[in-house]
JSON list of C-alpha atoms in Angstrom, two decimals:
[
{"chain": "A", "resi": 189, "resn": "UNK", "atom": "CA", "xyz": [81.04, 188.71, -31.58]},
{"chain": "A", "resi": 190, "resn": "UNK", "atom": "CA", "xyz": [79.70, 187.21, -34.87]},
{"chain": "A", "resi": 191, "resn": "UNK", "atom": "CA", "xyz": [81.61, 185.12, -37.39]},
{"chain": "A", "resi": 192, "resn": "UNK", "atom": "CA", "xyz": [79.85, 184.17, -40.63]},
{"chain": "A", "resi": 193, "resn": "UNK", "atom": "CA", "xyz": [76.58, 185.00, -39.04]},
{"chain": "A", "resi": 194, "resn": "UNK", "atom": "CA", "xyz": [77.19, 182.80, -36.01]},
{"chain": "A", "resi": 195, "resn": "UNK", "atom": "CA", "xyz": [77.17, 184.44, -32.65]},
{"chain": "A", "resi": 196, "resn": "UNK", "atom": "CA", "xyz": [80.16, 183.41, -30.49]},
{"chain": "A", "resi": 197, "resn": "UNK", "atom": "CA", "xyz": [79.49, 183.67, -26.70]},
{"chain": "A", "resi": 198, "resn": "UNK", "atom": "CA", "xyz": [82.32, 183.46, -24.15]},
{"chain": "A", "resi": 199, "resn": "UNK", "atom": "CA", "xyz": [81.09, 182.57, -20.58]},
{"chain": "A", "resi": 200, "resn": "UNK", "atom": "CA", "xyz": [82.83, 184.85, -18.00]},
{"chain": "A", "resi": 201, "resn": "UNK", "atom": "CA", "xyz": [84.25, 181.80, -16.23]},
{"chain": "A", "resi": 202, "resn": "UNK", "atom": "CA", "xyz": [86.07, 180.94, -19.36]},
{"chain": "A", "resi": 203, "resn": "UNK", "atom": "CA", "xyz": [87.98, 184.23, -19.12]},
{"chain": "A", "resi": 204, "resn": "UNK", "atom": "CA", "xyz": [88.61, 183.37, -15.52]},
{"chain": "A", "resi": 205, "resn": "UNK", "atom": "CA", "xyz": [90.09, 180.04, -16.49]},
{"chain": "A", "resi": 206, "resn": "UNK", "atom": "CA", "xyz": [92.40, 181.71, -19.02]},
{"chain": "A", "resi": 207, "resn": "UNK", "atom": "CA", "xyz": [93.61, 184.21, -16.37]},
{"chain": "A", "resi": 208, "resn": "UNK", "atom": "CA", "xyz": [94.44, 181.22, -14.01]},
{"chain": "A", "resi": 209, "resn": "UNK", "atom": "CA", "xyz": [96.22, 179.44, -16.86]},
{"chain": "A", "resi": 210, "resn": "UNK", "atom": "CA", "xyz": [98.39, 182.59, -17.40]},
{"chain": "A", "resi": 211, "resn": "UNK", "atom": "CA", "xyz": [99.47, 182.68, -13.80]},
{"chain": "A", "resi": 212, "resn": "UNK", "atom": "CA", "xyz": [100.11, 178.95, -13.61]},
{"chain": "A", "resi": 213, "resn": "UNK", "atom": "CA", "xyz": [102.07, 178.83, -16.91]},
{"chain": "A", "resi": 214, "resn": "UNK", "atom": "CA", "xyz": [99.60, 176.76, -18.71]},
{"chain": "A", "resi": 215, "resn": "UNK", "atom": "CA", "xyz": [98.26, 179.32, -21.18]},
{"chain": "A", "resi": 216, "resn": "UNK", "atom": "CA", "xyz": [99.81, 177.76, -24.31]},
{"chain": "A", "resi": 217, "resn": "UNK", "atom": "CA", "xyz": [98.20, 174.40, -23.48]},
{"chain": "A", "resi": 218, "resn": "UNK", "atom": "CA", "xyz": [94.81, 176.03, -22.65]},
{"chain": "A", "resi": 219, "resn": "UNK", "atom": "CA", "xyz": [94.77, 177.99, -25.91]},
{"chain": "A", "resi": 220, "resn": "UNK", "atom": "CA", "xyz": [95.68, 174.79, -27.80]},
{"chain": "A", "resi": 221, "resn": "UNK", "atom": "CA", "xyz": [92.81, 172.92, -26.20]},
{"chain": "A", "resi": 222, "resn": "UNK", "atom": "CA", "xyz": [90.26, 175.65, -26.88]},
{"chain": "A", "resi": 223, "resn": "UNK", "atom": "CA", "xyz": [91.42, 176.13, -30.52]},
{"chain": "A", "resi": 224, "resn": "UNK", "atom": "CA", "xyz": [90.77, 172.44, -30.96]},
{"chain": "A", "resi": 225, "resn": "UNK", "atom": "CA", "xyz": [87.43, 172.76, -29.18]},
{"chain": "A", "resi": 226, "resn": "UNK", "atom": "CA", "xyz": [86.49, 175.50, -31.61]},
{"chain": "A", "resi": 227, "resn": "UNK", "atom": "CA", "xyz": [87.56, 173.43, -34.55]},
{"chain": "A", "resi": 228, "resn": "UNK", "atom": "CA", "xyz": [85.56, 170.59, -33.13]},
{"chain": "A", "resi": 229, "resn": "UNK", "atom": "CA", "xyz": [82.47, 172.85, -32.85]},
{"chain": "A", "resi": 230, "resn": "UNK", "atom": "CA", "xyz": [83.09, 174.05, -36.46]},
{"chain": "A", "resi": 231, "resn": "UNK", "atom": "CA", "xyz": [82.92, 170.47, -37.63]},
{"chain": "A", "resi": 232, "resn": "UNK", "atom": "CA", "xyz": [79.44, 170.15, -36.01]},
{"chain": "A", "resi": 233, "resn": "UNK", "atom": "CA", "xyz": [78.37, 173.44, -37.72]},
{"chain": "A", "resi": 234, "resn": "UNK", "atom": "CA", "xyz": [79.63, 172.20, -41.11]},
{"chain": "A", "resi": 235, "resn": "UNK", "atom": "CA", "xyz": [77.60, 169.00, -40.74]},
{"chain": "A", "resi": 236, "resn": "UNK", "atom": "CA", "xyz": [74.58, 170.93, -39.45]},
{"chain": "A", "resi": 237, "resn": "UNK", "atom": "CA", "xyz": [74.64, 173.30, -42.42]},
{"chain": "A", "resi": 238, "resn": "UNK", "atom": "CA", "xyz": [74.98, 170.26, -44.82]},
{"chain": "A", "resi": 239, "resn": "UNK", "atom": "CA", "xyz": [71.54, 169.16, -43.38]},
{"chain": "A", "resi": 240, "resn": "UNK", "atom": "CA", "xyz": [70.11, 172.61, -43.57]},
{"chain": "A", "resi": 241, "resn": "UNK", "atom": "CA", "xyz": [70.10, 173.05, -39.79]},
{"chain": "A", "resi": 242, "resn": "UNK", "atom": "CA", "xyz": [70.58, 176.65, -38.63]},
{"chain": "A", "resi": 243, "resn": "UNK", "atom": "CA", "xyz": [73.21, 177.34, -36.07]},
{"chain": "A", "resi": 244, "resn": "UNK", "atom": "CA", "xyz": [72.31, 179.92, -33.39]},
{"chain": "A", "resi": 245, "resn": "UNK", "atom": "CA", "xyz": [75.81, 180.30, -31.68]},
{"chain": "A", "resi": 246, "resn": "UNK", "atom": "CA", "xyz": [78.97, 178.77, -30.42]},
{"chain": "A", "resi": 247, "resn": "UNK", "atom": "CA", "xyz": [79.40, 179.02, -26.58]},
{"chain": "A", "resi": 248, "resn": "UNK", "atom": "CA", "xyz": [82.69, 178.58, -24.87]},
{"chain": "A", "resi": 249, "resn": "UNK", "atom": "CA", "xyz": [82.82, 177.40, -21.19]},
{"chain": "A", "resi": 250, "resn": "UNK", "atom": "CA", "xyz": [85.86, 176.38, -19.03]},
{"chain": "A", "resi": 251, "resn": "UNK", "atom": "CA", "xyz": [84.92, 172.76, -19.61]},
{"chain": "A", "resi": 252, "resn": "UNK", "atom": "CA", "xyz": [84.53, 173.01, -23.44]},
{"chain": "A", "resi": 253, "resn": "UNK", "atom": "CA", "xyz": [82.18, 174.35, -26.01]},
{"chain": "A", "resi": 254, "resn": "UNK", "atom": "CA", "xyz": [78.84, 173.78, -27.62]},
{"chain": "A", "resi": 255, "resn": "UNK", "atom": "CA", "xyz": [77.36, 174.58, -30.98]},
{"chain": "A", "resi": 256, "resn": "UNK", "atom": "CA", "xyz": [73.80, 175.71, -30.28]},
{"chain": "A", "resi": 257, "resn": "UNK", "atom": "CA", "xyz": [71.53, 174.38, -33.17]},
{"chain": "A", "resi": 258, "resn": "UNK", "atom": "CA", "xyz": [68.01, 175.60, -33.94]},
{"chain": "A", "resi": 259, "resn": "UNK", "atom": "CA", "xyz": [66.53, 172.16, -34.00]},
{"chain": "A", "resi": 260, "resn": "UNK", "atom": "CA", "xyz": [65.38, 169.55, -31.53]},
{"chain": "A", "resi": 261, "resn": "UNK", "atom": "CA", "xyz": [66.08, 166.62, -33.88]},
{"chain": "A", "resi": 262, "resn": "UNK", "atom": "CA", "xyz": [62.98, 164.82, -32.70]},
{"chain": "A", "resi": 263, "resn": "UNK", "atom": "CA", "xyz": [62.22, 162.39, -35.55]},
{"chain": "A", "resi": 264, "resn": "UNK", "atom": "CA", "xyz": [65.54, 163.18, -37.26]},
{"chain": "A", "resi": 265, "resn": "UNK", "atom": "CA", "xyz": [67.80, 160.50, -35.95]},
{"chain": "A", "resi": 266, "resn": "UNK", "atom": "CA", "xyz": [70.14, 160.24, -38.88]},
{"chain": "A", "resi": 267, "resn": "UNK", "atom": "CA", "xyz": [70.76, 163.95, -38.98]},
{"chain": "A", "resi": 268, "resn": "UNK", "atom": "CA", "xyz": [71.32, 164.19, -35.19]},
{"chain": "A", "resi": 269, "resn": "UNK", "atom": "CA", "xyz": [73.78, 161.20, -35.33]},
{"chain": "A", "resi": 270, "resn": "UNK", "atom": "CA", "xyz": [75.72, 162.70, -38.25]},
{"chain": "A", "resi": 271, "resn": "UNK", "atom": "CA", "xyz": [76.00, 166.15, -36.77]},
{"chain": "A", "resi": 272, "resn": "UNK", "atom": "CA", "xyz": [76.90, 164.73, -33.33]},
{"chain": "A", "resi": 273, "resn": "UNK", "atom": "CA", "xyz": [79.61, 162.52, -34.69]},
{"chain": "A", "resi": 274, "resn": "UNK", "atom": "CA", "xyz": [81.20, 165.31, -36.83]},
{"chain": "A", "resi": 275, "resn": "UNK", "atom": "CA", "xyz": [83.05, 166.87, -33.89]},
{"chain": "A", "resi": 276, "resn": "UNK", "atom": "CA", "xyz": [84.74, 163.68, -32.51]},
{"chain": "A", "resi": 277, "resn": "UNK", "atom": "CA", "xyz": [85.34, 162.54, -36.10]},
{"chain": "A", "resi": 278, "resn": "UNK", "atom": "CA", "xyz": [87.30, 165.68, -36.70]},
{"chain": "A", "resi": 279, "resn": "UNK", "atom": "CA", "xyz": [89.42, 165.18, -33.57]},
{"chain": "A", "resi": 280, "resn": "UNK", "atom": "CA", "xyz": [90.01, 161.52, -34.49]},
{"chain": "A", "resi": 281, "resn": "UNK", "atom": "CA", "xyz": [91.02, 162.48, -38.09]},
{"chain": "A", "resi": 282, "resn": "UNK", "atom": "CA", "xyz": [93.41, 165.14, -36.84]},
{"chain": "A", "resi": 283, "resn": "UNK", "atom": "CA", "xyz": [94.82, 162.74, -34.29]},
{"chain": "A", "resi": 284, "resn": "UNK", "atom": "CA", "xyz": [95.63, 160.16, -37.00]},
{"chain": "A", "resi": 285, "resn": "UNK", "atom": "CA", "xyz": [97.00, 162.77, -39.34]},
{"chain": "A", "resi": 286, "resn": "UNK", "atom": "CA", "xyz": [99.35, 164.23, -36.76]},
{"chain": "A", "resi": 287, "resn": "UNK", "atom": "CA", "xyz": [100.38, 160.72, -35.58]},
{"chain": "A", "resi": 288, "resn": "UNK", "atom": "CA", "xyz": [101.15, 159.62, -39.17]},
{"chain": "A", "resi": 289, "resn": "UNK", "atom": "CA", "xyz": [103.30, 162.75, -39.63]},
{"chain": "A", "resi": 290, "resn": "UNK", "atom": "CA", "xyz": [105.11, 161.83, -36.36]},
{"chain": "A", "resi": 291, "resn": "UNK", "atom": "CA", "xyz": [105.72, 158.22, -37.37]},
{"chain": "A", "resi": 292, "resn": "UNK", "atom": "CA", "xyz": [107.12, 159.31, -40.62]},
{"chain": "A", "resi": 293, "resn": "UNK", "atom": "CA", "xyz": [109.40, 161.83, -38.83]},
{"chain": "A", "resi": 294, "resn": "UNK", "atom": "CA", "xyz": [107.96, 164.75, -40.67]},
{"chain": "A", "resi": 295, "resn": "UNK", "atom": "CA", "xyz": [107.11, 166.52, -37.36]},
{"chain": "A", "resi": 296, "resn": "UNK", "atom": "CA", "xyz": [108.73, 166.07, -34.04]},
{"chain": "A", "resi": 297, "resn": "UNK", "atom": "CA", "xyz": [108.75, 167.43, -30.54]},
{"chain": "A", "resi": 298, "resn": "UNK", "atom": "CA", "xyz": [106.67, 167.08, -27.45]},
{"chain": "A", "resi": 299, "resn": "UNK", "atom": "CA", "xyz": [104.10, 169.53, -28.78]},
{"chain": "A", "resi": 300, "resn": "UNK", "atom": "CA", "xyz": [103.08, 166.98, -31.50]},
{"chain": "A", "resi": 301, "resn": "UNK", "atom": "CA", "xyz": [102.60, 164.25, -28.89]},
{"chain": "A", "resi": 302, "resn": "UNK", "atom": "CA", "xyz": [100.50, 166.81, -26.87]},
{"chain": "A", "resi": 303, "resn": "UNK", "atom": "CA", "xyz": [98.27, 167.48, -29.88]},
{"chain": "A", "resi": 304, "resn": "UNK", "atom": "CA", "xyz": [97.71, 163.72, -30.28]},
{"chain": "A", "resi": 305, "resn": "UNK", "atom": "CA", "xyz": [96.78, 163.33, -26.68]},
{"chain": "A", "resi": 306, "resn": "UNK", "atom": "CA", "xyz": [94.48, 166.41, -26.58]},
{"chain": "A", "resi": 307, "resn": "UNK", "atom": "CA", "xyz": [92.61, 165.23, -29.69]},
{"chain": "A", "resi": 308, "resn": "UNK", "atom": "CA", "xyz": [92.29, 161.63, -28.19]},
{"chain": "A", "resi": 309, "resn": "UNK", "atom": "CA", "xyz": [90.90, 163.04, -25.01]},
{"chain": "A", "resi": 310, "resn": "UNK", "atom": "CA", "xyz": [88.50, 165.42, -26.80]},
{"chain": "A", "resi": 311, "resn": "UNK", "atom": "CA", "xyz": [87.08, 162.65, -28.94]},
{"chain": "A", "resi": 312, "resn": "UNK", "atom": "CA", "xyz": [86.95, 160.06, -26.16]},
{"chain": "A", "resi": 313, "resn": "UNK", "atom": "CA", "xyz": [85.32, 162.34, -23.64]},
{"chain": "A", "resi": 314, "resn": "UNK", "atom": "CA", "xyz": [82.83, 163.73, -26.16]},
{"chain": "A", "resi": 315, "resn": "UNK", "atom": "CA", "xyz": [81.73, 160.17, -27.08]},
{"chain": "A", "resi": 316, "resn": "UNK", "atom": "CA", "xyz": [80.59, 159.31, -23.50]},
{"chain": "A", "resi": 317, "resn": "UNK", "atom": "CA", "xyz": [76.85, 158.36, -23.90]},
{"chain": "A", "resi": 318, "resn": "UNK", "atom": "CA", "xyz": [75.49, 161.15, -21.75]},
{"chain": "A", "resi": 319, "resn": "UNK", "atom": "CA", "xyz": [73.90, 164.46, -22.57]},
{"chain": "A", "resi": 320, "resn": "UNK", "atom": "CA", "xyz": [74.88, 167.12, -23.39]},
{"chain": "A", "resi": 321, "resn": "UNK", "atom": "CA", "xyz": [77.87, 165.37, -24.87]},
{"chain": "A", "resi": 322, "resn": "UNK", "atom": "CA", "xyz": [78.17, 164.19, -28.50]},
{"chain": "A", "resi": 323, "resn": "UNK", "atom": "CA", "xyz": [78.02, 160.60, -27.29]},
{"chain": "A", "resi": 324, "resn": "UNK", "atom": "CA", "xyz": [74.70, 161.29, -25.61]},
{"chain": "A", "resi": 325, "resn": "UNK", "atom": "CA", "xyz": [73.26, 162.79, -28.86]},
{"chain": "A", "resi": 326, "resn": "UNK", "atom": "CA", "xyz": [74.45, 159.61, -30.71]},
{"chain": "A", "resi": 327, "resn": "UNK", "atom": "CA", "xyz": [72.93, 157.39, -28.06]},
{"chain": "A", "resi": 328, "resn": "UNK", "atom": "CA", "xyz": [69.65, 159.41, -28.27]},
{"chain": "A", "resi": 329, "resn": "UNK", "atom": "CA", "xyz": [69.65, 159.10, -32.07]},
{"chain": "A", "resi": 330, "resn": "UNK", "atom": "CA", "xyz": [69.91, 155.34, -31.88]},
{"chain": "A", "resi": 331, "resn": "UNK", "atom": "CA", "xyz": [67.78, 154.70, -28.68]},
{"chain": "A", "resi": 332, "resn": "UNK", "atom": "CA", "xyz": [64.91, 157.10, -29.41]},
{"chain": "A", "resi": 333, "resn": "UNK", "atom": "CA", "xyz": [63.53, 154.72, -32.00]},
{"chain": "A", "resi": 334, "resn": "UNK", "atom": "CA", "xyz": [63.05, 152.17, -29.23]},
{"chain": "A", "resi": 335, "resn": "UNK", "atom": "CA", "xyz": [62.15, 154.28, -26.26]},
{"chain": "A", "resi": 336, "resn": "UNK", "atom": "CA", "xyz": [60.90, 157.55, -27.70]},
{"chain": "A", "resi": 337, "resn": "UNK", "atom": "CA", "xyz": [62.65, 160.89, -27.95]},
{"chain": "A", "resi": 338, "resn": "UNK", "atom": "CA", "xyz": [61.46, 162.50, -24.69]},
{"chain": "A", "resi": 339, "resn": "UNK", "atom": "CA", "xyz": [62.10, 159.48, -22.52]},
{"chain": "A", "resi": 340, "resn": "UNK", "atom": "CA", "xyz": [65.57, 158.84, -23.97]},
{"chain": "A", "resi": 341, "resn": "UNK", "atom": "CA", "xyz": [66.49, 162.49, -23.63]},
{"chain": "A", "resi": 342, "resn": "UNK", "atom": "CA", "xyz": [65.34, 162.57, -19.96]},
{"chain": "A", "resi": 343, "resn": "UNK", "atom": "CA", "xyz": [67.32, 159.43, -19.23]},
{"chain": "A", "resi": 344, "resn": "UNK", "atom": "CA", "xyz": [70.54, 160.60, -20.94]},
{"chain": "A", "resi": 345, "resn": "UNK", "atom": "CA", "xyz": [70.26, 164.02, -19.29]},
{"chain": "A", "resi": 346, "resn": "UNK", "atom": "CA", "xyz": [69.91, 162.48, -15.89]},
{"chain": "A", "resi": 347, "resn": "UNK", "atom": "CA", "xyz": [72.89, 160.25, -16.68]},
{"chain": "A", "resi": 348, "resn": "UNK", "atom": "CA", "xyz": [74.81, 163.43, -17.58]},
{"chain": "A", "resi": 349, "resn": "UNK", "atom": "CA", "xyz": [73.93, 165.09, -14.25]},
{"chain": "A", "resi": 350, "resn": "UNK", "atom": "CA", "xyz": [75.12, 162.08, -12.39]},
{"chain": "A", "resi": 351, "resn": "UNK", "atom": "CA", "xyz": [78.36, 161.89, -14.44]},
{"chain": "A", "resi": 352, "resn": "UNK", "atom": "CA", "xyz": [78.87, 165.65, -13.87]},
{"chain": "A", "resi": 353, "resn": "UNK", "atom": "CA", "xyz": [78.51, 165.11, -10.11]},
{"chain": "A", "resi": 354, "resn": "UNK", "atom": "CA", "xyz": [80.88, 162.21, -10.26]},
{"chain": "A", "resi": 355, "resn": "UNK", "atom": "CA", "xyz": [83.56, 164.23, -12.16]},
{"chain": "A", "resi": 356, "resn": "UNK", "atom": "CA", "xyz": [83.21, 167.13, -9.72]},
{"chain": "A", "resi": 357, "resn": "UNK", "atom": "CA", "xyz": [83.66, 164.95, -6.68]},
{"chain": "A", "resi": 358, "resn": "UNK", "atom": "CA", "xyz": [86.32, 162.60, -7.93]},
{"chain": "A", "resi": 359, "resn": "UNK", "atom": "CA", "xyz": [88.10, 165.01, -10.37]}
]
């Protein structure tokens, strides 16, 4: 499927997760999370387009999504940092907007608190300084000036593999 020239890919395991969520009664929460993930990725796309970076696709996985950009960002630290921060920034802005409406009593209910929590977790998790997360891209943008792009990428990718293993074992 294509939306505004961007290919949207859905991994088969994502469909499996949705089926499990239907049977466990969590489909509304799962759909809420993945709508927010798609909006998060659209924020990356908007930032990428502002820098003239082409977007190949959005890919959805059971653990989240990714905007696939046609650029390695080697030597483009400012652009990489801005594009990487756009997703978590969207989630933080939405969190504060919803929370402000809650404080003022304009919106109420458990679902509003759930939206705040989901946005907090999406932003916080994505800011972990490991690749392929946004925090890893931010860390690479800042550290590659000191250690080089390739060396920094290898280190942050290895850290991401270790963190992924940790999350699988202890999750």
